[in-house]
Structure formats: C-alpha cells, structure tokens
C-alpha cells in the first residue's frame, strides 16, 4: 500500500515537473515570437562573433605543432611545448615583455585618467557653445587615421624642419632627432596617444556624469561644500562604477599594445624601448614566416591578459560592488 502511494506521488511530481517545463517552453516561445524582430538584429553580431572570434581559435593548435604551410594545420606534426620553451629562452622576448608592460603601465598611469579629467573639466563649463566646441576639437583626432597621426608626429619631430626642433634652435639648444633616441620613444607614444584618444574617451564619462542626480549637488551646496568637495564627494562617486569597469578592461589589455602605430614610429635604434610583444609577433610571424612560434607568443599573451582580467575583477569585487561578472 505504501509503495503504491509512493509511486503515485512520484508520478504526480513527474507530471507537475513536465507541466512546469512545458509552461516555461511556452513562455520562452511566446517571448521569442513577440520580440522576434529584435532578436533578428542580433544575428549579424552573433555571426561576426562566431566567424571572427571563435572560429580562429581552431588555429591555436598551431602553437603546439611544427607548422608547414603546404601540409596545413591537420597535416603538421605535434611538437608539444617546444615553441613555448624556445619563447622563454629567447632574450628578446623578455625585453619585449618588459617594454610592453612599461608602455601599458605608463598608458594606464597617464592616458587612462586624461579622459576622466577632461570630462570633469567640461562638466564644470557653463557656456554651452564653448563646451561643444571643445568637445568637437578634442574628439576629432580619434577619427584621424593612425597613419596620418604617425606622419604628423614624424613631421613635428623631424631633425631639421620639425616644429619642436625649430623651437629648440630658437631657444639656443641643440637639435634632437627624437625618433632615433630610444629614451624618448615611450614619451612620444603616450603623448600622441593621449592627444588622439582623450576627447573620444571622455564621451563615456560625460554620459555617466549626465546621470548623476542634480539634487545631490544642491544638497552638497546647502551643506557648504565648495566646487572641489562637490567633485570629490558627489561627482567622482557618481561615475566610479564606470571608471572601475573601464579600469578592469584596461588592466586586461596590459599586454595588448597595438602594433600598427609602433611599427610606423619605431626603427632598429629604438628597439630597446619600442619593441613590444605585438611587433615581435608581426616580425616573427609575417616577416620571418614562423607562424607556429608567433602563434605561441600570441597564445601566451592572451592567457596572461585573461588572467589579469580575472585578478582585476576579483580585486574590484573585494573593494567595491562593481565588477564585470
């Protein structure tokens, strides 16, 4: 009798679970049909992501193979971690790793706060026309090709006709060919990057500033807070979540220094400070044809970047309530 009751209860529970499952499926189908056109807009994005982000992951196995172009990926022989051993034994790799970290650190130290500072300054401007003009002038360089930017930098720093050397000559100093001096390269790179991206980067923080409740400023004024204290206790906490998210993403890309701009500026005399992992991959992979070795370098770069994102996100969770996940 008890077994029969137990079987009956199990049957009822199973039937109840089936009804709930069918109900959830019905709700999902209804939601999909109701918003089907919105979901269709996702198709091009998802297709792009699959084709250009996930499909290339198949080629990561080249890092563990003795890749032969005519044999293809499947026909090439496995060599295990041989390329990684060669990588860590290459003295140029450690120099490039150091250069990458230093350029990224200086970029984080100087270029990351620049858009925040510009957004805070523009937030205090009351003249609407002046504010729009400054915004336009500062974010226009973002749309200038990196090739043109490199050409401008080269012309400004030219040893004879460059603006900076003309100024040095007028002041009585000796002219300097900046682009051949390794000690100047990082300063040139960071400075020109700030000029190019500061205005465009400030747009995000300006949008975050517009979401701060004006009543908070009114309350701060009533409490006797001056402009500096209002910025410190109202404005910065209001955009702190945006700053933290952008900082986490920035830390995750510490090893992802773009090679295009560096290739346009550097030369053998500045390799000691200008050569980074991405340019190293470019030279070994495309110029020397070592696709397997270059893939190993890129794979190492990606693993370190992913690790940095996890560490930064974990630290953010501990010190604040803002994180990527």
mmCIF file with all atom_site columns, C-alpha atoms in Angstrom, residues 120 123-124 126 209 212-239:
data_model
loop_
_atom_site.group_PDB
_atom_site.id
_atom_site.type_symbol
_atom_site.label_atom_id
_atom_site.label_alt_id
_atom_site.label_comp_id
_atom_site.label_asym_id
_atom_site.label_entity_id
_atom_site.label_seq_id
_atom_site.pdbx_PDB_ins_code
_atom_site.Cartn_x
_atom_site.Cartn_y
_atom_site.Cartn_z
_atom_site.occupancy
_atom_site.B_iso_or_equiv
_atom_site.pdbx_formal_charge
_atom_site.auth_seq_id
_atom_site.auth_comp_id
_atom_site.auth_asym_id
_atom_site.auth_atom_id
_atom_site.pdbx_PDB_model_num
ATOM 1  C CA . UNK A 1 120 ? 35.240 66.645 -15.169 1.00 0.00 ? 120 UNK A CA 1
ATOM 2  C CA . UNK A 1 123 ? 31.200 69.244 -16.673 1.00 0.00 ? 123 UNK A CA 1
ATOM 3  C CA . UNK A 1 124 ? 32.083 72.492 -14.893 1.00 0.00 ? 124 UNK A CA 1
ATOM 4  C CA . UNK A 1 126 ? 28.577 76.584 -18.113 1.00 0.00 ? 126 UNK A CA 1
ATOM 5  C CA . UNK A 1 209 ? 28.082 62.480 -15.433 1.00 0.00 ? 209 UNK A CA 1
ATOM 6  C CA . UNK A 1 212 ? 24.064 61.998 -11.597 1.00 0.00 ? 212 UNK A CA 1
ATOM 7  C CA . UNK A 1 213 ? 21.048 63.378 -9.736  1.00 0.00 ? 213 UNK A CA 1
ATOM 8  C CA . UNK A 1 214 ? 21.280 67.240 -9.615  1.00 0.00 ? 214 UNK A CA 1
ATOM 9  C CA . UNK A 1 215 ? 19.673 67.175 -6.166  1.00 0.00 ? 215 UNK A CA 1
ATOM 10 C CA . UNK A 1 216 ? 22.904 65.694 -4.802  1.00 0.00 ? 216 UNK A CA 1
ATOM 11 C CA . UNK A 1 217 ? 24.777 68.840 -5.871  1.00 0.00 ? 217 UNK A CA 1
ATOM 12 C CA . UNK A 1 218 ? 22.072 71.036 -4.348  1.00 0.00 ? 218 UNK A CA 1
ATOM 13 C CA . UNK A 1 219 ? 22.332 69.147 -1.067  1.00 0.00 ? 219 UNK A CA 1
ATOM 14 C CA . UNK A 1 220 ? 26.121 69.481 -1.122  1.00 0.00 ? 220 UNK A CA 1
ATOM 15 C CA . UNK A 1 221 ? 25.851 73.251 -1.681  1.00 0.00 ? 221 UNK A CA 1
ATOM 16 C CA . UNK A 1 222 ? 23.447 73.533 1.248   1.00 0.00 ? 222 UNK A CA 1
ATOM 17 C CA . UNK A 1 223 ? 25.951 71.640 3.406   1.00 0.00 ? 223 UNK A CA 1
ATOM 18 C CA . UNK A 1 224 ? 28.600 74.230 2.463   1.00 0.00 ? 224 UNK A CA 1
ATOM 19 C CA . UNK A 1 225 ? 30.646 72.123 0.007   1.00 0.00 ? 225 UNK A CA 1
ATOM 20 C CA . UNK A 1 226 ? 32.768 74.102 -2.456  1.00 0.00 ? 226 UNK A CA 1
ATOM 21 C CA . UNK A 1 227 ? 33.363 73.016 -6.079  1.00 0.00 ? 227 UNK A CA 1
ATOM 22 C CA . UNK A 1 228 ? 36.320 70.791 -5.225  1.00 0.00 ? 228 UNK A CA 1
ATOM 23 C CA . UNK A 1 229 ? 34.405 68.985 -2.466  1.00 0.00 ? 229 UNK A CA 1
ATOM 24 C CA . UNK A 1 230 ? 31.377 68.549 -4.739  1.00 0.00 ? 230 UNK A CA 1
ATOM 25 C CA . UNK A 1 231 ? 33.629 66.902 -7.313  1.00 0.00 ? 231 UNK A CA 1
ATOM 26 C CA . UNK A 1 232 ? 35.282 64.750 -4.654  1.00 0.00 ? 232 UNK A CA 1
ATOM 27 C CA . UNK A 1 233 ? 32.142 63.635 -2.794  1.00 0.00 ? 233 UNK A CA 1
ATOM 28 C CA . UNK A 1 234 ? 29.417 63.745 -5.480  1.00 0.00 ? 234 UNK A CA 1
ATOM 29 C CA . UNK A 1 235 ? 30.852 63.659 -8.997  1.00 0.00 ? 235 UNK A CA 1
ATOM 30 C CA . UNK A 1 236 ? 33.591 61.047 -8.608  1.00 0.00 ? 236 UNK A CA 1
ATOM 31 C CA . UNK A 1 237 ? 31.430 58.577 -6.600  1.00 0.00 ? 237 UNK A CA 1
ATOM 32 C CA . UNK A 1 238 ? 28.708 59.042 -9.247  1.00 0.00 ? 238 UNK A CA 1
ATOM 33 C CA . UNK A 1 239 ? 30.955 57.888 -12.096 1.00 0.00 ? 239 UNK A CA 1
#
